[in-house]
């Protein structure tokens, strides 16, 4: 009788264990599939990442400036650029003297603007995603309502420039002259803002808008 009771108990335990496995199996399978899908997605995306002009790469190598092109130094809106900065050919504005010009509403994404002079230029509602402009001059330029994300402005001059309500996430302003600039309602991002506030030239007041520079950028008093 004791053997029969033990055998019956063992059968019940096996049946319960089997029922639990059957109930859990679909959920375990789904979890495994989800984990595998996430892993495949990550591995598929990783190789496609591209270097952008956001300061993550210190040096860029570009072909020599083709100064034989007489119409090279003019603003041309990209028909396909947008956030990816894709163009049919290299958009080269390096060393161009274009102060006081009008690029309002243009898509200038991916433009090479190194050491160019764009002082007083109207960039209102323009898009300059991934623009590369180290050492360029943008004194008094107006970037209001523009998209200037992931751009590289190392060593550029922005004295008196206006960035009101502009998107500036991922943009590099290291060693740039930001005196008397206006950043009212600009989207900068917490990490980028911390770096911006460390710029010693972030001082003064914008002559056009009267906005105090550091306060408009959301920075506290300078040390």
JSON list of C-alpha atoms in Angstrom, two decimals:
[
{"chain": "A", "resi": 1, "resn": "UNK", "atom": "CA", "xyz": [0.00, 0.00, 0.00]},
{"chain": "A", "resi": 2, "resn": "UNK", "atom": "CA", "xyz": [2.85, 2.38, 0.85]},
{"chain": "A", "resi": 3, "resn": "UNK", "atom": "CA", "xyz": [4.51, 1.74, -2.51]},
{"chain": "A", "resi": 4, "resn": "UNK", "atom": "CA", "xyz": [1.22, 2.47, -4.31]},
{"chain": "A", "resi": 5, "resn": "UNK", "atom": "CA", "xyz": [0.84, 5.79, -2.46]},
{"chain": "A", "resi": 6, "resn": "UNK", "atom": "CA", "xyz": [4.41, 6.81, -3.33]},
{"chain": "A", "resi": 7, "resn": "UNK", "atom": "CA", "xyz": [3.88, 5.89, -6.99]},
{"chain": "A", "resi": 8, "resn": "UNK", "atom": "CA", "xyz": [0.62, 7.86, -7.12]},
{"chain": "A", "resi": 9, "resn": "UNK", "atom": "CA", "xyz": [2.29, 10.92, -5.53]},
{"chain": "A", "resi": 10, "resn": "UNK", "atom": "CA", "xyz": [5.17, 10.77, -8.02]},
{"chain": "A", "resi": 11, "resn": "UNK", "atom": "CA", "xyz": [2.72, 10.65, -10.94]},
{"chain": "A", "resi": 12, "resn": "UNK", "atom": "CA", "xyz": [0.90, 13.74, -9.64]},
{"chain": "A", "resi": 13, "resn": "UNK", "atom": "CA", "xyz": [4.17, 15.64, -9.31]},
{"chain": "A", "resi": 14, "resn": "UNK", "atom": "CA", "xyz": [5.14, 14.74, -12.87]},
{"chain": "A", "resi": 15, "resn": "UNK", "atom": "CA", "xyz": [1.75, 15.85, -14.17]},
{"chain": "A", "resi": 16, "resn": "UNK", "atom": "CA", "xyz": [2.00, 19.19, -12.33]},
{"chain": "A", "resi": 17, "resn": "UNK", "atom": "CA", "xyz": [5.51, 19.76, -13.60]},
{"chain": "A", "resi": 18, "resn": "UNK", "atom": "CA", "xyz": [4.42, 19.02, -17.16]},
{"chain": "A", "resi": 19, "resn": "UNK", "atom": "CA", "xyz": [1.45, 21.41, -16.87]},
{"chain": "A", "resi": 20, "resn": "UNK", "atom": "CA", "xyz": [3.69, 24.19, -15.58]},
{"chain": "A", "resi": 21, "resn": "UNK", "atom": "CA", "xyz": [6.14, 23.73, -18.48]},
{"chain": "A", "resi": 22, "resn": "UNK", "atom": "CA", "xyz": [3.29, 23.79, -20.99]},
{"chain": "A", "resi": 23, "resn": "UNK", "atom": "CA", "xyz": [1.92, 26.98, -19.47]},
{"chain": "A", "resi": 24, "resn": "UNK", "atom": "CA", "xyz": [5.27, 28.78, -19.28]},
{"chain": "A", "resi": 25, "resn": "UNK", "atom": "CA", "xyz": [6.64, 27.67, -22.66]},
{"chain": "A", "resi": 26, "resn": "UNK", "atom": "CA", "xyz": [4.81, 30.27, -24.83]},
{"chain": "A", "resi": 27, "resn": "UNK", "atom": "CA", "xyz": [5.99, 33.13, -22.61]},
{"chain": "A", "resi": 28, "resn": "UNK", "atom": "CA", "xyz": [9.56, 31.85, -22.52]},
{"chain": "A", "resi": 29, "resn": "UNK", "atom": "CA", "xyz": [9.53, 31.50, -26.29]},
{"chain": "A", "resi": 30, "resn": "UNK", "atom": "CA", "xyz": [8.28, 35.03, -26.73]},
{"chain": "A", "resi": 31, "resn": "UNK", "atom": "CA", "xyz": [10.91, 36.41, -24.37]},
{"chain": "A", "resi": 32, "resn": "UNK", "atom": "CA", "xyz": [13.67, 34.58, -26.19]},
{"chain": "A", "resi": 33, "resn": "UNK", "atom": "CA", "xyz": [12.38, 35.79, -29.54]},
{"chain": "A", "resi": 34, "resn": "UNK", "atom": "CA", "xyz": [12.24, 39.36, -28.28]},
{"chain": "A", "resi": 35, "resn": "UNK", "atom": "CA", "xyz": [15.79, 39.16, -26.94]},
{"chain": "A", "resi": 36, "resn": "UNK", "atom": "CA", "xyz": [17.06, 37.72, -30.22]},
{"chain": "A", "resi": 37, "resn": "UNK", "atom": "CA", "xyz": [15.21, 40.35, -32.22]},
{"chain": "A", "resi": 38, "resn": "UNK", "atom": "CA", "xyz": [16.74, 43.13, -30.14]},
{"chain": "A", "resi": 39, "resn": "UNK", "atom": "CA", "xyz": [20.19, 41.65, -30.55]},
{"chain": "A", "resi": 40, "resn": "UNK", "atom": "CA", "xyz": [19.84, 41.35, -34.31]},
{"chain": "A", "resi": 41, "resn": "UNK", "atom": "CA", "xyz": [18.51, 44.89, -34.58]},
{"chain": "A", "resi": 42, "resn": "UNK", "atom": "CA", "xyz": [21.45, 46.25, -32.62]},
{"chain": "A", "resi": 43, "resn": "UNK", "atom": "CA", "xyz": [23.99, 44.34, -34.68]},
{"chain": "A", "resi": 44, "resn": "UNK", "atom": "CA", "xyz": [22.33, 45.45, -37.91]},
{"chain": "A", "resi": 45, "resn": "UNK", "atom": "CA", "xyz": [22.30, 49.12, -36.95]},
{"chain": "A", "resi": 46, "resn": "UNK", "atom": "CA", "xyz": [25.77, 49.36, -35.43]},
{"chain": "A", "resi": 47, "resn": "UNK", "atom": "CA", "xyz": [27.80, 48.98, -38.66]},
{"chain": "A", "resi": 48, "resn": "UNK", "atom": "CA", "xyz": [25.68, 51.64, -40.38]},
{"chain": "A", "resi": 49, "resn": "UNK", "atom": "CA", "xyz": [26.62, 54.45, -37.99]},
{"chain": "A", "resi": 50, "resn": "UNK", "atom": "CA", "xyz": [28.33, 57.31, -39.80]},
{"chain": "A", "resi": 51, "resn": "UNK", "atom": "CA", "xyz": [30.82, 59.89, -38.60]},
{"chain": "A", "resi": 52, "resn": "UNK", "atom": "CA", "xyz": [29.20, 63.28, -38.26]},
{"chain": "A", "resi": 53, "resn": "UNK", "atom": "CA", "xyz": [30.54, 66.77, -37.72]},
{"chain": "A", "resi": 54, "resn": "UNK", "atom": "CA", "xyz": [29.67, 66.86, -34.04]},
{"chain": "A", "resi": 55, "resn": "UNK", "atom": "CA", "xyz": [33.15, 66.93, -32.59]},
{"chain": "A", "resi": 56, "resn": "UNK", "atom": "CA", "xyz": [33.36, 63.16, -32.05]},
{"chain": "A", "resi": 57, "resn": "UNK", "atom": "CA", "xyz": [35.98, 63.08, -34.80]},
{"chain": "A", "resi": 58, "resn": "UNK", "atom": "CA", "xyz": [38.66, 65.72, -34.37]},
{"chain": "A", "resi": 59, "resn": "UNK", "atom": "CA", "xyz": [39.94, 65.91, -37.93]},
{"chain": "A", "resi": 60, "resn": "UNK", "atom": "CA", "xyz": [38.17, 65.58, -41.25]},
{"chain": "A", "resi": 61, "resn": "UNK", "atom": "CA", "xyz": [39.89, 65.21, -44.58]},
{"chain": "A", "resi": 62, "resn": "UNK", "atom": "CA", "xyz": [38.21, 66.81, -47.57]},
{"chain": "A", "resi": 63, "resn": "UNK", "atom": "CA", "xyz": [39.36, 67.38, -51.16]},
{"chain": "A", "resi": 64, "resn": "UNK", "atom": "CA", "xyz": [41.02, 70.72, -52.01]},
{"chain": "A", "resi": 65, "resn": "UNK", "atom": "CA", "xyz": [38.76, 73.72, -52.58]},
{"chain": "A", "resi": 66, "resn": "UNK", "atom": "CA", "xyz": [37.84, 74.05, -56.26]},
{"chain": "A", "resi": 67, "resn": "UNK", "atom": "CA", "xyz": [38.25, 77.80, -56.63]},
{"chain": "A", "resi": 68, "resn": "UNK", "atom": "CA", "xyz": [37.73, 77.56, -60.39]},
{"chain": "A", "resi": 69, "resn": "UNK", "atom": "CA", "xyz": [33.97, 77.25, -59.79]},
{"chain": "A", "resi": 70, "resn": "UNK", "atom": "CA", "xyz": [32.79, 80.86, -60.04]},
{"chain": "A", "resi": 71, "resn": "UNK", "atom": "CA", "xyz": [29.33, 80.10, -58.61]},
{"chain": "A", "resi": 72, "resn": "UNK", "atom": "CA", "xyz": [30.64, 78.03, -55.70]},
{"chain": "A", "resi": 73, "resn": "UNK", "atom": "CA", "xyz": [29.97, 80.62, -53.01]},
{"chain": "A", "resi": 74, "resn": "UNK", "atom": "CA", "xyz": [26.20, 80.81, -52.98]},
{"chain": "A", "resi": 75, "resn": "UNK", "atom": "CA", "xyz": [23.47, 79.25, -50.87]},
{"chain": "A", "resi": 76, "resn": "UNK", "atom": "CA", "xyz": [21.71, 76.32, -52.51]},
{"chain": "A", "resi": 77, "resn": "UNK", "atom": "CA", "xyz": [18.97, 74.50, -50.63]},
{"chain": "A", "resi": 78, "resn": "UNK", "atom": "CA", "xyz": [19.29, 70.73, -50.65]},
{"chain": "A", "resi": 79, "resn": "UNK", "atom": "CA", "xyz": [16.37, 68.86, -52.18]},
{"chain": "A", "resi": 80, "resn": "UNK", "atom": "CA", "xyz": [17.29, 65.67, -50.34]},
{"chain": "A", "resi": 81, "resn": "UNK", "atom": "CA", "xyz": [19.49, 66.67, -47.40]},
{"chain": "A", "resi": 82, "resn": "UNK", "atom": "CA", "xyz": [17.33, 67.10, -44.33]},
{"chain": "A", "resi": 83, "resn": "UNK", "atom": "CA", "xyz": [18.61, 65.36, -41.19]},
{"chain": "A", "resi": 84, "resn": "UNK", "atom": "CA", "xyz": [21.00, 63.01, -43.00]},
{"chain": "A", "resi": 85, "resn": "UNK", "atom": "CA", "xyz": [22.90, 65.81, -44.75]},
{"chain": "A", "resi": 86, "resn": "UNK", "atom": "CA", "xyz": [22.84, 63.82, -48.00]},
{"chain": "A", "resi": 87, "resn": "UNK", "atom": "CA", "xyz": [23.61, 65.61, -51.26]},
{"chain": "A", "resi": 88, "resn": "UNK", "atom": "CA", "xyz": [24.39, 64.77, -54.85]},
{"chain": "A", "resi": 89, "resn": "UNK", "atom": "CA", "xyz": [27.82, 66.35, -54.46]},
{"chain": "A", "resi": 90, "resn": "UNK", "atom": "CA", "xyz": [29.98, 68.03, -51.84]},
{"chain": "A", "resi": 91, "resn": "UNK", "atom": "CA", "xyz": [28.47, 71.37, -50.78]},
{"chain": "A", "resi": 92, "resn": "UNK", "atom": "CA", "xyz": [31.64, 73.40, -50.37]},
{"chain": "A", "resi": 93, "resn": "UNK", "atom": "CA", "xyz": [31.43, 76.92, -48.91]},
{"chain": "A", "resi": 94, "resn": "UNK", "atom": "CA", "xyz": [34.89, 76.87, -47.35]},
{"chain": "A", "resi": 95, "resn": "UNK", "atom": "CA", "xyz": [36.59, 80.29, -47.21]},
{"chain": "A", "resi": 96, "resn": "UNK", "atom": "CA", "xyz": [33.62, 81.92, -48.95]},
{"chain": "A", "resi": 97, "resn": "UNK", "atom": "CA", "xyz": [32.97, 85.61, -48.22]},
{"chain": "A", "resi": 98, "resn": "UNK", "atom": "CA", "xyz": [29.19, 85.73, -47.87]},
{"chain": "A", "resi": 99, "resn": "UNK", "atom": "CA", "xyz": [28.52, 88.28, -45.15]},
{"chain": "A", "resi": 100, "resn": "UNK", "atom": "CA", "xyz": [25.10, 89.91, -45.15]},
{"chain": "A", "resi": 101, "resn": "UNK", "atom": "CA", "xyz": [23.51, 87.30, -47.43]},
{"chain": "A", "resi": 102, "resn": "UNK", "atom": "CA", "xyz": [20.13, 85.62, -47.07]},
{"chain": "A", "resi": 103, "resn": "UNK", "atom": "CA", "xyz": [19.72, 81.87, -46.46]},
{"chain": "A", "resi": 104, "resn": "UNK", "atom": "CA", "xyz": [16.38, 82.06, -44.66]},
{"chain": "A", "resi": 105, "resn": "UNK", "atom": "CA", "xyz": [14.49, 78.76, -44.85]},
{"chain": "A", "resi": 106, "resn": "UNK", "atom": "CA", "xyz": [17.27, 76.99, -46.79]},
{"chain": "A", "resi": 107, "resn": "UNK", "atom": "CA", "xyz": [18.34, 73.41, -46.13]},
{"chain": "A", "resi": 108, "resn": "UNK", "atom": "CA", "xyz": [22.12, 73.72, -45.83]},
{"chain": "A", "resi": 109, "resn": "UNK", "atom": "CA", "xyz": [22.65, 70.39, -44.09]},
{"chain": "A", "resi": 110, "resn": "UNK", "atom": "CA", "xyz": [26.13, 68.95, -44.50]},
{"chain": "A", "resi": 111, "resn": "UNK", "atom": "CA", "xyz": [27.62, 72.21, -45.80]},
{"chain": "A", "resi": 112, "resn": "UNK", "atom": "CA", "xyz": [31.39, 72.69, -45.47]},
{"chain": "A", "resi": 113, "resn": "UNK", "atom": "CA", "xyz": [31.79, 76.24, -44.17]},
{"chain": "A", "resi": 114, "resn": "UNK", "atom": "CA", "xyz": [35.27, 76.16, -42.69]},
{"chain": "A", "resi": 115, "resn": "UNK", "atom": "CA", "xyz": [36.89, 79.62, -42.37]},
{"chain": "A", "resi": 116, "resn": "UNK", "atom": "CA", "xyz": [34.07, 81.25, -44.34]},
{"chain": "A", "resi": 117, "resn": "UNK", "atom": "CA", "xyz": [32.63, 84.67, -43.51]},
{"chain": "A", "resi": 118, "resn": "UNK", "atom": "CA", "xyz": [28.86, 84.56, -42.92]},
{"chain": "A", "resi": 119, "resn": "UNK", "atom": "CA", "xyz": [28.62, 87.60, -40.68]},
{"chain": "A", "resi": 120, "resn": "UNK", "atom": "CA", "xyz": [25.16, 89.16, -40.50]},
{"chain": "A", "resi": 121, "resn": "UNK", "atom": "CA", "xyz": [23.65, 86.37, -42.61]},
{"chain": "A", "resi": 122, "resn": "UNK", "atom": "CA", "xyz": [19.98, 85.50, -42.24]},
{"chain": "A", "resi": 123, "resn": "UNK", "atom": "CA", "xyz": [19.71, 81.81, -41.28]},
{"chain": "A", "resi": 124, "resn": "UNK", "atom": "CA", "xyz": [16.18, 82.08, -39.88]},
{"chain": "A", "resi": 125, "resn": "UNK", "atom": "CA", "xyz": [14.28, 78.76, -40.14]},
{"chain": "A", "resi": 126, "resn": "UNK", "atom": "CA", "xyz": [17.25, 77.25, -41.97]},
{"chain": "A", "resi": 127, "resn": "UNK", "atom": "CA", "xyz": [18.58, 73.76, -41.46]},
{"chain": "A", "resi": 128, "resn": "UNK", "atom": "CA", "xyz": [22.31, 73.30, -40.91]},
{"chain": "A", "resi": 129, "resn": "UNK", "atom": "CA", "xyz": [22.38, 69.74, -39.57]},
{"chain": "A", "resi": 130, "resn": "UNK", "atom": "CA", "xyz": [25.92, 68.34, -39.54]},
{"chain": "A", "resi": 131, "resn": "UNK", "atom": "CA", "xyz": [27.38, 71.56, -40.93]},
{"chain": "A", "resi": 132, "resn": "UNK", "atom": "CA", "xyz": [31.18, 71.69, -40.64]},
{"chain": "A", "resi": 133, "resn": "UNK", "atom": "CA", "xyz": [32.38, 75.22, -39.91]},
{"chain": "A", "resi": 134, "resn": "UNK", "atom": "CA", "xyz": [35.50, 75.40, -37.73]},
{"chain": "A", "resi": 135, "resn": "UNK", "atom": "CA", "xyz": [37.06, 78.85, -37.73]},
{"chain": "A", "resi": 136, "resn": "UNK", "atom": "CA", "xyz": [34.12, 80.37, -39.62]},
{"chain": "A", "resi": 137, "resn": "UNK", "atom": "CA", "xyz": [32.70, 83.80, -38.86]},
{"chain": "A", "resi": 138, "resn": "UNK", "atom": "CA", "xyz": [29.00, 84.16, -37.98]},
{"chain": "A", "resi": 139, "resn": "UNK", "atom": "CA", "xyz": [29.08, 87.49, -36.13]},
{"chain": "A", "resi": 140, "resn": "UNK", "atom": "CA", "xyz": [25.60, 89.01, -35.97]},
{"chain": "A", "resi": 141, "resn": "UNK", "atom": "CA", "xyz": [24.01, 86.09, -37.86]},
{"chain": "A", "resi": 142, "resn": "UNK", "atom": "CA", "xyz": [20.42, 85.13, -37.03]},
{"chain": "A", "resi": 143, "resn": "UNK", "atom": "CA", "xyz": [19.65, 81.41, -36.55]},
{"chain": "A", "resi": 144, "resn": "UNK", "atom": "CA", "xyz": [16.18, 81.94, -35.04]},
{"chain": "A", "resi": 145, "resn": "UNK", "atom": "CA", "xyz": [13.80, 78.96, -35.40]},
{"chain": "A", "resi": 146, "resn": "UNK", "atom": "CA", "xyz": [16.51, 77.03, -37.24]},
{"chain": "A", "resi": 147, "resn": "UNK", "atom": "CA", "xyz": [17.76, 73.47, -36.89]},
{"chain": "A", "resi": 148, "resn": "UNK", "atom": "CA", "xyz": [21.50, 73.51, -36.24]},
{"chain": "A", "resi": 149, "resn": "UNK", "atom": "CA", "xyz": [21.94, 70.08, -34.65]},
{"chain": "A", "resi": 150, "resn": "UNK", "atom": "CA", "xyz": [25.18, 68.04, -34.68]},
{"chain": "A", "resi": 151, "resn": "UNK", "atom": "CA", "xyz": [27.06, 70.91, -36.30]},
{"chain": "A", "resi": 152, "resn": "UNK", "atom": "CA", "xyz": [30.78, 71.51, -35.68]},
{"chain": "A", "resi": 153, "resn": "UNK", "atom": "CA", "xyz": [31.73, 75.11, -34.85]},
{"chain": "A", "resi": 154, "resn": "UNK", "atom": "CA", "xyz": [35.06, 74.66, -33.10]},
{"chain": "A", "resi": 155, "resn": "UNK", "atom": "CA", "xyz": [36.90, 78.00, -32.99]},
{"chain": "A", "resi": 156, "resn": "UNK", "atom": "CA", "xyz": [34.16, 79.87, -34.90]},
{"chain": "A", "resi": 157, "resn": "UNK", "atom": "CA", "xyz": [33.02, 83.41, -34.06]},
{"chain": "A", "resi": 158, "resn": "UNK", "atom": "CA", "xyz": [29.38, 84.14, -33.19]},
{"chain": "A", "resi": 159, "resn": "UNK", "atom": "CA", "xyz": [29.66, 87.57, -31.60]},
{"chain": "A", "resi": 160, "resn": "UNK", "atom": "CA", "xyz": [26.17, 89.06, -31.35]},
{"chain": "A", "resi": 161, "resn": "UNK", "atom": "CA", "xyz": [24.49, 86.07, -33.07]},
{"chain": "A", "resi": 162, "resn": "UNK", "atom": "CA", "xyz": [20.89, 85.07, -32.29]},
{"chain": "A", "resi": 163, "resn": "UNK", "atom": "CA", "xyz": [19.85, 81.45, -31.66]},
{"chain": "A", "resi": 164, "resn": "UNK", "atom": "CA", "xyz": [16.34, 82.17, -30.39]},
{"chain": "A", "resi": 165, "resn": "UNK", "atom": "CA", "xyz": [14.09, 79.06, -30.50]},
{"chain": "A", "resi": 166, "resn": "UNK", "atom": "CA", "xyz": [16.71, 77.10, -32.48]},
{"chain": "A", "resi": 167, "resn": "UNK", "atom": "CA", "xyz": [17.48, 73.38, -32.15]},
{"chain": "A", "resi": 168, "resn": "UNK", "atom": "CA", "xyz": [21.15, 72.96, -31.24]},
{"chain": "A", "resi": 169, "resn": "UNK", "atom": "CA", "xyz": [21.39, 69.42, -29.84]},
{"chain": "A", "resi": 170, "resn": "UNK", "atom": "CA", "xyz": [24.76, 67.74, -30.32]},
{"chain": "A", "resi": 171, "resn": "UNK", "atom": "CA", "xyz": [26.40, 70.90, -31.71]},
{"chain": "A", "resi": 172, "resn": "UNK", "atom": "CA", "xyz": [30.00, 71.73, -30.78]},
{"chain": "A", "resi": 173, "resn": "UNK", "atom": "CA", "xyz": [30.96, 75.28, -29.77]},
{"chain": "A", "resi": 174, "resn": "UNK", "atom": "CA", "xyz": [34.38, 74.56, -28.27]},
{"chain": "A", "resi": 175, "resn": "UNK", "atom": "CA", "xyz": [36.78, 77.51, -28.40]},
{"chain": "A", "resi": 176, "resn": "UNK", "atom": "CA", "xyz": [34.09, 79.57, -30.19]},
{"chain": "A", "resi": 177, "resn": "UNK", "atom": "CA", "xyz": [33.51, 83.25, -29.44]},
{"chain": "A", "resi": 178, "resn": "UNK", "atom": "CA", "xyz": [29.95, 83.43, -28.07]},
{"chain": "A", "resi": 179, "resn": "UNK", "atom": "CA", "xyz": [29.99, 86.93, -26.64]},
{"chain": "A", "resi": 180, "resn": "UNK", "atom": "CA", "xyz": [26.71, 88.90, -26.75]},
{"chain": "A", "resi": 181, "resn": "UNK", "atom": "CA", "xyz": [24.76, 85.94, -28.19]},
{"chain": "A", "resi": 182, "resn": "UNK", "atom": "CA", "xyz": [21.07, 85.30, -27.55]},
{"chain": "A", "resi": 183, "resn": "UNK", "atom": "CA", "xyz": [19.89, 81.72, -26.75]},
{"chain": "A", "resi": 184, "resn": "UNK", "atom": "CA", "xyz": [16.33, 82.48, -25.66]},
{"chain": "A", "resi": 185, "resn": "UNK", "atom": "CA", "xyz": [14.10, 79.36, -25.84]},
{"chain": "A", "resi": 186, "resn": "UNK", "atom": "CA", "xyz": [16.77, 77.42, -27.77]},
{"chain": "A", "resi": 187, "resn": "UNK", "atom": "CA", "xyz": [16.80, 73.63, -27.40]},
{"chain": "A", "resi": 188, "resn": "UNK", "atom": "CA", "xyz": [20.33, 72.68, -26.41]},
{"chain": "A", "resi": 189, "resn": "UNK", "atom": "CA", "xyz": [20.13, 69.51, -24.31]},
{"chain": "A", "resi": 190, "resn": "UNK", "atom": "CA", "xyz": [21.41, 69.09, -20.76]},
{"chain": "A", "resi": 191, "resn": "UNK", "atom": "CA", "xyz": [24.84, 67.65, -21.63]},
{"chain": "A", "resi": 192, "resn": "UNK", "atom": "CA", "xyz": [25.46, 70.20, -24.39]},
{"chain": "A", "resi": 193, "resn": "UNK", "atom": "CA", "xyz": [24.32, 73.02, -22.14]},
{"chain": "A", "resi": 194, "resn": "UNK", "atom": "CA", "xyz": [26.88, 72.09, -19.49]},
{"chain": "A", "resi": 195, "resn": "UNK", "atom": "CA", "xyz": [29.65, 72.33, -22.06]},
{"chain": "A", "resi": 196, "resn": "UNK", "atom": "CA", "xyz": [28.23, 75.59, -23.41]},
{"chain": "A", "resi": 197, "resn": "UNK", "atom": "CA", "xyz": [28.15, 77.19, -19.96]},
{"chain": "A", "resi": 198, "resn": "UNK", "atom": "CA", "xyz": [31.87, 76.49, -19.54]},
{"chain": "A", "resi": 199, "resn": "UNK", "atom": "CA", "xyz": [32.73, 78.70, -22.52]},
{"chain": "A", "resi": 200, "resn": "UNK", "atom": "CA", "xyz": [34.44, 81.78, -21.00]},
{"chain": "A", "resi": 201, "resn": "UNK", "atom": "CA", "xyz": [33.17, 84.06, -23.80]},
{"chain": "A", "resi": 202, "resn": "UNK", "atom": "CA", "xyz": [29.52, 83.37, -22.94]},
{"chain": "A", "resi": 203, "resn": "UNK", "atom": "CA", "xyz": [29.07, 86.88, -21.58]},
{"chain": "A", "resi": 204, "resn": "UNK", "atom": "CA", "xyz": [27.41, 90.19, -22.38]},
{"chain": "A", "resi": 205, "resn": "UNK", "atom": "CA", "xyz": [24.06, 91.18, -23.87]},
{"chain": "A", "resi": 206, "resn": "UNK", "atom": "CA", "xyz": [22.69, 90.89, -27.38]},
{"chain": "A", "resi": 207, "resn": "UNK", "atom": "CA", "xyz": [22.44, 94.28, -29.07]},
{"chain": "A", "resi": 208, "resn": "UNK", "atom": "CA", "xyz": [19.42, 93.30, -31.22]},
{"chain": "A", "resi": 209, "resn": "UNK", "atom": "CA", "xyz": [17.22, 91.60, -28.63]},
{"chain": "A", "resi": 210, "resn": "UNK", "atom": "CA", "xyz": [18.61, 92.94, -25.36]},
{"chain": "A", "resi": 211, "resn": "UNK", "atom": "CA", "xyz": [18.78, 89.39, -23.99]},
{"chain": "A", "resi": 212, "resn": "UNK", "atom": "CA", "xyz": [21.52, 88.72, -21.41]},
{"chain": "A", "resi": 213, "resn": "UNK", "atom": "CA", "xyz": [23.77, 86.04, -22.90]},
{"chain": "A", "resi": 214, "resn": "UNK", "atom": "CA", "xyz": [24.40, 83.65, -20.00]},
{"chain": "A", "resi": 215, "resn": "UNK", "atom": "CA", "xyz": [20.87, 83.86, -18.66]},
{"chain": "A", "resi": 216, "resn": "UNK", "atom": "CA", "xyz": [19.33, 83.24, -22.08]},
{"chain": "A", "resi": 217, "resn": "UNK", "atom": "CA", "xyz": [21.41, 80.06, -22.36]},
{"chain": "A", "resi": 218, "resn": "UNK", "atom": "CA", "xyz": [20.18, 78.86, -18.97]},
{"chain": "A", "resi": 219, "resn": "UNK", "atom": "CA", "xyz": [23.60, 79.26, -17.37]},
{"chain": "A", "resi": 220, "resn": "UNK", "atom": "CA", "xyz": [24.29, 80.58, -13.89]},
{"chain": "A", "resi": 221, "resn": "UNK", "atom": "CA", "xyz": [26.68, 83.41, -13.07]},
{"chain": "A", "resi": 222, "resn": "UNK", "atom": "CA", "xyz": [30.20, 82.84, -14.34]},
{"chain": "A", "resi": 223, "resn": "UNK", "atom": "CA", "xyz": [32.81, 81.79, -11.81]}
]
